[in-house]
């Protein structure tokens, strides 16, 4: 049987680093953070929480990636010369989609924290969480240069675009689309999918915790025999 002359790998998790390079190994895993956020974070969020803020957060990331792909195919700037070793020469490099994804995520998440949307345990925890996301964004950006997938200019372009698109989409969601959240909740599809908006609740985690305990106590109270 004749083998095909050219084979191409699925590049979703196909990240290469130099053998024996421990830092490269670590950064290769860091480079996969956008995949973990997309597949683990937002899919599980929709399945178990179905918050409109989180859903539109995910929609914004998808829109951001479409914008990135459009710019890449329009500009057609090549990746660095190391792309030959990484089997990445068949795709364009400006702007970096990994950098754009992570900086969109960090920007949007920080703005949610500033507005008090989401699971916030207090001001100190809010700053710690925001610092974590920005550190991940910076390390991911660095990993793409270190591993040879992008130039410095390409990752900074992706980061800048991610901040701009993330901030713009946050404004669209919370200044334009937010007024339709109740309509979405009360729609037939919204009721069927059990989507909800809790962004008006200051501490969602404490609210849900108290209500869950109260529901359990009520259930135990009704279950007791007379």
mmCIF file of C-alpha atoms in Angstrom:
data_model
loop_
_atom_site.group_PDB
_atom_site.id
_atom_site.type_symbol
_atom_site.label_atom_id
_atom_site.label_comp_id
_atom_site.label_asym_id
_atom_site.label_seq_id
_atom_site.Cartn_x
_atom_site.Cartn_y
_atom_site.Cartn_z
ATOM 1 C CA UNK A 1 0.000 0.000 0.000
ATOM 2 C CA UNK A 2 1.409 3.376 -0.987
ATOM 3 C CA UNK A 3 1.515 5.966 1.767
ATOM 4 C CA UNK A 4 0.324 9.496 0.966
ATOM 5 C CA UNK A 5 3.167 11.783 0.013
ATOM 6 C CA UNK A 6 2.052 14.420 2.494
ATOM 7 C CA UNK A 7 0.508 13.967 5.914
ATOM 8 C CA UNK A 8 -0.933 16.710 8.069
ATOM 9 C CA UNK A 9 -1.583 16.555 11.807
ATOM 10 C CA UNK A 10 -4.557 17.985 13.649
ATOM 11 C CA UNK A 11 -2.965 21.006 15.304
ATOM 12 C CA UNK A 12 -5.478 21.570 18.118
ATOM 13 C CA UNK A 13 -3.169 19.914 20.668
ATOM 14 C CA UNK A 14 -0.135 19.321 18.424
ATOM 15 C CA UNK A 15 2.445 21.545 20.161
ATOM 16 C CA UNK A 16 6.148 20.782 19.743
ATOM 17 C CA UNK A 17 9.133 21.633 21.943
ATOM 18 C CA UNK A 18 12.809 20.680 21.996
ATOM 19 C CA UNK A 19 13.530 17.293 23.516
ATOM 20 C CA UNK A 20 14.926 17.706 27.028
ATOM 21 C CA UNK A 21 13.800 21.331 27.314
ATOM 22 C CA UNK A 22 11.860 21.409 30.582
ATOM 23 C CA UNK A 23 10.820 25.047 30.174
ATOM 24 C CA UNK A 24 9.655 24.268 26.647
ATOM 25 C CA UNK A 25 7.658 21.320 27.974
ATOM 26 C CA UNK A 26 5.986 23.553 30.558
ATOM 27 C CA UNK A 27 5.258 26.282 28.005
ATOM 28 C CA UNK A 28 3.832 23.716 25.579
ATOM 29 C CA UNK A 29 1.185 22.894 28.185
ATOM 30 C CA UNK A 30 0.616 26.589 28.890
ATOM 31 C CA UNK A 31 0.107 27.069 25.152
ATOM 32 C CA UNK A 32 -2.888 24.730 25.412
ATOM 33 C CA UNK A 33 -4.684 26.845 28.037
ATOM 34 C CA UNK A 34 -7.078 28.325 25.411
ATOM 35 C CA UNK A 35 -8.137 24.786 24.484
ATOM 36 C CA UNK A 36 -8.769 23.908 28.131
ATOM 37 C CA UNK A 37 -10.776 27.103 28.661
ATOM 38 C CA UNK A 38 -12.856 26.533 25.546
ATOM 39 C CA UNK A 39 -13.590 22.833 25.903
ATOM 40 C CA UNK A 40 -13.511 22.529 29.690
ATOM 41 C CA UNK A 41 -14.602 25.914 30.937
ATOM 42 C CA UNK A 42 -17.343 27.097 28.624
ATOM 43 C CA UNK A 43 -18.793 23.699 27.732
ATOM 44 C CA UNK A 44 -19.115 22.750 31.407
ATOM 45 C CA UNK A 45 -20.483 26.217 32.173
ATOM 46 C CA UNK A 46 -23.280 25.787 29.655
ATOM 47 C CA UNK A 47 -24.068 22.274 30.832
ATOM 48 C CA UNK A 48 -24.195 23.043 34.561
ATOM 49 C CA UNK A 49 -24.799 26.794 34.980
ATOM 50 C CA UNK A 50 -26.320 28.291 31.807
ATOM 51 C CA UNK A 51 -25.664 31.881 32.846
ATOM 52 C CA UNK A 52 -26.343 34.414 30.092
ATOM 53 C CA UNK A 53 -23.246 36.397 31.051
ATOM 54 C CA UNK A 54 -21.085 33.301 30.630
ATOM 55 C CA UNK A 55 -22.809 32.288 27.406
ATOM 56 C CA UNK A 56 -22.237 35.697 25.827
ATOM 57 C CA UNK A 57 -18.661 35.624 27.138
ATOM 58 C CA UNK A 58 -18.147 32.440 25.128
ATOM 59 C CA UNK A 59 -19.908 33.897 22.085
ATOM 60 C CA UNK A 60 -17.505 36.845 22.231
ATOM 61 C CA UNK A 61 -14.493 34.534 22.200
ATOM 62 C CA UNK A 62 -15.856 32.795 19.111
ATOM 63 C CA UNK A 63 -16.408 36.154 17.383
ATOM 64 C CA UNK A 64 -12.880 37.185 18.364
ATOM 65 C CA UNK A 65 -11.438 34.057 16.749
ATOM 66 C CA UNK A 66 -13.369 34.711 13.540
ATOM 67 C CA UNK A 67 -11.956 38.242 13.481
ATOM 68 C CA UNK A 68 -8.481 36.815 14.010
ATOM 69 C CA UNK A 69 -8.852 34.350 11.147
ATOM 70 C CA UNK A 70 -10.193 37.051 8.834
ATOM 71 C CA UNK A 71 -7.220 39.318 9.564
ATOM 72 C CA UNK A 72 -4.742 36.460 9.163
ATOM 73 C CA UNK A 73 -6.062 35.464 5.757
ATOM 74 C CA UNK A 74 -6.200 39.107 4.664
ATOM 75 C CA UNK A 75 -2.715 40.167 5.809
ATOM 76 C CA UNK A 76 -1.061 36.781 5.077
ATOM 77 C CA UNK A 77 2.018 37.449 7.167
ATOM 78 C CA UNK A 78 4.249 34.393 7.402
ATOM 79 C CA UNK A 79 5.256 32.729 10.642
ATOM 80 C CA UNK A 80 8.941 32.745 11.711
ATOM 81 C CA UNK A 81 11.398 30.427 9.941
ATOM 82 C CA UNK A 82 11.069 27.867 12.745
ATOM 83 C CA UNK A 83 7.626 26.989 11.376
ATOM 84 C CA UNK A 84 9.285 24.434 9.075
ATOM 85 C CA UNK A 85 10.311 22.362 12.102
ATOM 86 C CA UNK A 86 6.906 22.817 13.716
ATOM 87 C CA UNK A 87 4.827 21.913 10.635
ATOM 88 C CA UNK A 88 3.054 25.269 10.916
ATOM 89 C CA UNK A 89 4.100 26.948 7.664
ATOM 90 C CA UNK A 90 0.728 26.350 6.012
ATOM 91 C CA UNK A 91 -0.983 28.913 8.273
ATOM 92 C CA UNK A 92 -0.393 32.633 8.772
ATOM 93 C CA UNK A 93 1.028 34.198 11.913
ATOM 94 C CA UNK A 94 -0.269 37.766 12.308
ATOM 95 C CA UNK A 95 -1.924 38.261 14.719
ATOM 96 C CA UNK A 96 -1.390 35.367 17.145
ATOM 97 C CA UNK A 97 -4.721 33.696 17.879
ATOM 98 C CA UNK A 98 -3.464 32.288 21.198
ATOM 99 C CA UNK A 99 -2.468 35.750 22.421
ATOM 100 C CA UNK A 100 -5.709 37.256 21.196
ATOM 101 C CA UNK A 101 -7.770 34.549 22.921
ATOM 102 C CA UNK A 102 -6.023 34.893 26.281
ATOM 103 C CA UNK A 103 -6.002 38.690 26.344
ATOM 104 C CA UNK A 104 -9.668 38.783 25.335
ATOM 105 C CA UNK A 105 -10.354 36.369 28.199
ATOM 106 C CA UNK A 106 -8.303 38.359 30.731
ATOM 107 C CA UNK A 107 -9.839 41.680 29.681
ATOM 108 C CA UNK A 108 -13.428 40.445 29.762
ATOM 109 C CA UNK A 109 -12.945 38.590 33.043
ATOM 110 C CA UNK A 110 -11.372 41.661 34.675
ATOM 111 C CA UNK A 111 -14.229 43.886 33.520
ATOM 112 C CA UNK A 112 -16.722 41.387 34.938
ATOM 113 C CA UNK A 113 -14.859 41.592 38.243
ATOM 114 C CA UNK A 114 -14.883 45.387 38.236
ATOM 115 C CA UNK A 115 -18.639 45.320 37.708
ATOM 116 C CA UNK A 116 -19.141 42.654 40.359
ATOM 117 C CA UNK A 117 -20.433 39.983 37.975
ATOM 118 C CA UNK A 118 -19.722 36.352 38.798
ATOM 119 C CA UNK A 119 -18.354 34.442 41.761
ATOM 120 C CA UNK A 120 -16.553 37.001 43.894
ATOM 121 C CA UNK A 121 -15.556 36.243 47.480
ATOM 122 C CA UNK A 122 -14.357 39.774 48.175
ATOM 123 C CA UNK A 123 -12.058 42.476 46.888
ATOM 124 C CA UNK A 124 -8.863 40.571 47.753
ATOM 125 C CA UNK A 125 -9.949 37.395 45.959
ATOM 126 C CA UNK A 126 -11.057 39.491 42.998
ATOM 127 C CA UNK A 127 -7.558 40.927 42.570
ATOM 128 C CA UNK A 128 -5.949 37.498 42.975
ATOM 129 C CA UNK A 129 -8.170 35.980 40.277
ATOM 130 C CA UNK A 130 -7.557 38.875 37.909
ATOM 131 C CA UNK A 131 -3.798 38.651 38.481
ATOM 132 C CA UNK A 132 -3.917 34.923 37.707
ATOM 133 C CA UNK A 133 -5.659 35.480 34.363
ATOM 134 C CA UNK A 134 -3.297 38.255 33.275
ATOM 135 C CA UNK A 135 -0.264 36.148 34.258
ATOM 136 C CA UNK A 136 -1.629 33.242 32.202
ATOM 137 C CA UNK A 137 -2.174 35.584 29.260
ATOM 138 C CA UNK A 138 1.389 36.930 29.406
ATOM 139 C CA UNK A 139 2.949 33.471 29.826
ATOM 140 C CA UNK A 140 0.871 32.112 26.931
ATOM 141 C CA UNK A 141 2.041 34.994 24.754
ATOM 142 C CA UNK A 142 5.649 34.297 25.728
ATOM 143 C CA UNK A 143 5.221 30.561 25.060
ATOM 144 C CA UNK A 144 4.253 31.168 21.425
ATOM 145 C CA UNK A 145 7.505 33.050 20.812
ATOM 146 C CA UNK A 146 9.675 30.666 22.840
ATOM 147 C CA UNK A 147 8.315 27.600 21.051
ATOM 148 C CA UNK A 148 8.857 29.246 17.655
ATOM 149 C CA UNK A 149 5.271 29.567 16.461
ATOM 150 C CA UNK A 150 5.193 33.373 16.332
ATOM 151 C CA UNK A 151 7.360 36.465 16.276
ATOM 152 C CA UNK A 152 7.259 39.073 19.039
ATOM 153 C CA UNK A 153 5.320 41.444 16.784
ATOM 154 C CA UNK A 154 2.708 38.777 16.048
ATOM 155 C CA UNK A 155 1.991 37.982 19.703
ATOM 156 C CA UNK A 156 1.809 41.651 20.695
ATOM 157 C CA UNK A 157 -0.593 42.286 17.822
ATOM 158 C CA UNK A 158 -2.775 39.426 19.050
ATOM 159 C CA UNK A 159 -2.658 40.741 22.621
ATOM 160 C CA UNK A 160 -3.640 44.271 21.565
ATOM 161 C CA UNK A 161 -6.477 42.984 19.414
ATOM 162 C CA UNK A 162 -7.684 40.745 22.238
ATOM 163 C CA UNK A 163 -7.853 43.693 24.657
ATOM 164 C CA UNK A 164 -9.717 45.870 22.150
ATOM 165 C CA UNK A 165 -12.199 43.194 21.069
ATOM 166 C CA UNK A 166 -12.695 41.982 24.655
ATOM 167 C CA UNK A 167 -13.417 45.469 25.972
ATOM 168 C CA UNK A 168 -15.686 46.286 23.045
ATOM 169 C CA UNK A 169 -17.685 43.062 23.380
ATOM 170 C CA UNK A 170 -18.095 43.600 27.125
ATOM 171 C CA UNK A 171 -19.591 47.013 26.397
ATOM 172 C CA UNK A 172 -21.931 45.541 23.766
ATOM 173 C CA UNK A 173 -23.134 42.799 26.130
ATOM 174 C CA UNK A 174 -23.633 44.972 29.208
ATOM 175 C CA UNK A 175 -24.827 48.175 27.541
ATOM 176 C CA UNK A 176 -26.841 46.876 24.566
ATOM 177 C CA UNK A 177 -27.695 43.193 24.924
ATOM 178 C CA UNK A 178 -28.265 43.230 28.688
ATOM 179 C CA UNK A 179 -31.677 44.883 28.299
ATOM 180 C CA UNK A 180 -32.819 41.755 26.387
ATOM 181 C CA UNK A 181 -31.665 39.241 29.020
ATOM 182 C CA UNK A 182 -35.111 39.066 30.636
ATOM 183 C CA UNK A 183 -36.702 38.503 27.229
ATOM 184 C CA UNK A 184 -34.274 35.648 26.569
ATOM 185 C CA UNK A 185 -34.949 34.143 30.006
ATOM 186 C CA UNK A 186 -38.712 34.244 29.520
ATOM 187 C CA UNK A 187 -38.675 33.016 25.928
ATOM 188 C CA UNK A 188 -39.795 29.485 25.094
ATOM 189 C CA UNK A 189 -36.234 28.463 24.191
ATOM 190 C CA UNK A 190 -34.817 30.134 27.273
ATOM 191 C CA UNK A 191 -37.217 28.281 29.530
ATOM 192 C CA UNK A 192 -36.534 25.010 27.756
ATOM 193 C CA UNK A 193 -32.752 25.409 28.178
ATOM 194 C CA UNK A 194 -33.114 26.915 31.694
ATOM 195 C CA UNK A 195 -30.845 29.862 30.885
ATOM 196 C CA UNK A 196 -30.731 32.598 33.510
ATOM 197 C CA UNK A 197 -29.159 35.907 34.458
ATOM 198 C CA UNK A 198 -27.762 36.416 37.971
ATOM 199 C CA UNK A 199 -25.562 39.420 37.236
ATOM 200 C CA UNK A 200 -27.875 41.563 39.411
ATOM 201 C CA UNK A 201 -26.993 39.419 42.468
ATOM 202 C CA UNK A 202 -23.888 40.798 44.276
ATOM 203 C CA UNK A 203 -22.575 37.426 45.556
ATOM 204 C CA UNK A 204 -23.931 34.571 43.446
ATOM 205 C CA UNK A 205 -21.958 31.879 45.268
ATOM 206 C CA UNK A 206 -23.311 32.916 48.696
ATOM 207 C CA UNK A 207 -26.823 33.340 47.256
ATOM 208 C CA UNK A 208 -26.877 29.846 45.756
ATOM 209 C CA UNK A 209 -25.251 28.337 48.850
ATOM 210 C CA UNK A 210 -27.874 29.831 51.179
ATOM 211 C CA UNK A 211 -30.748 28.803 48.914
ATOM 212 C CA UNK A 212 -29.424 25.268 48.514
ATOM 213 C CA UNK A 213 -29.165 24.860 52.297
ATOM 214 C CA UNK A 214 -32.623 26.334 52.795
ATOM 215 C CA UNK A 215 -34.116 23.980 50.181
ATOM 216 C CA UNK A 216 -32.488 20.973 51.842
ATOM 217 C CA UNK A 217 -33.808 21.979 55.270
ATOM 218 C CA UNK A 218 -37.289 22.474 53.861
ATOM 219 C CA UNK A 219 -37.106 19.054 52.214
ATOM 220 C CA UNK A 220 -35.976 17.442 55.468
ATOM 221 C CA UNK A 221 -38.759 19.247 57.315
ATOM 222 C CA UNK A 222 -41.457 17.970 54.965
ATOM 223 C CA UNK A 223 -40.029 14.449 55.043
ATOM 224 C CA UNK A 224 -40.315 14.115 58.845
ATOM 225 C CA UNK A 225 -43.303 12.034 59.986
ATOM 226 C CA UNK A 226 -45.945 13.661 62.140
#
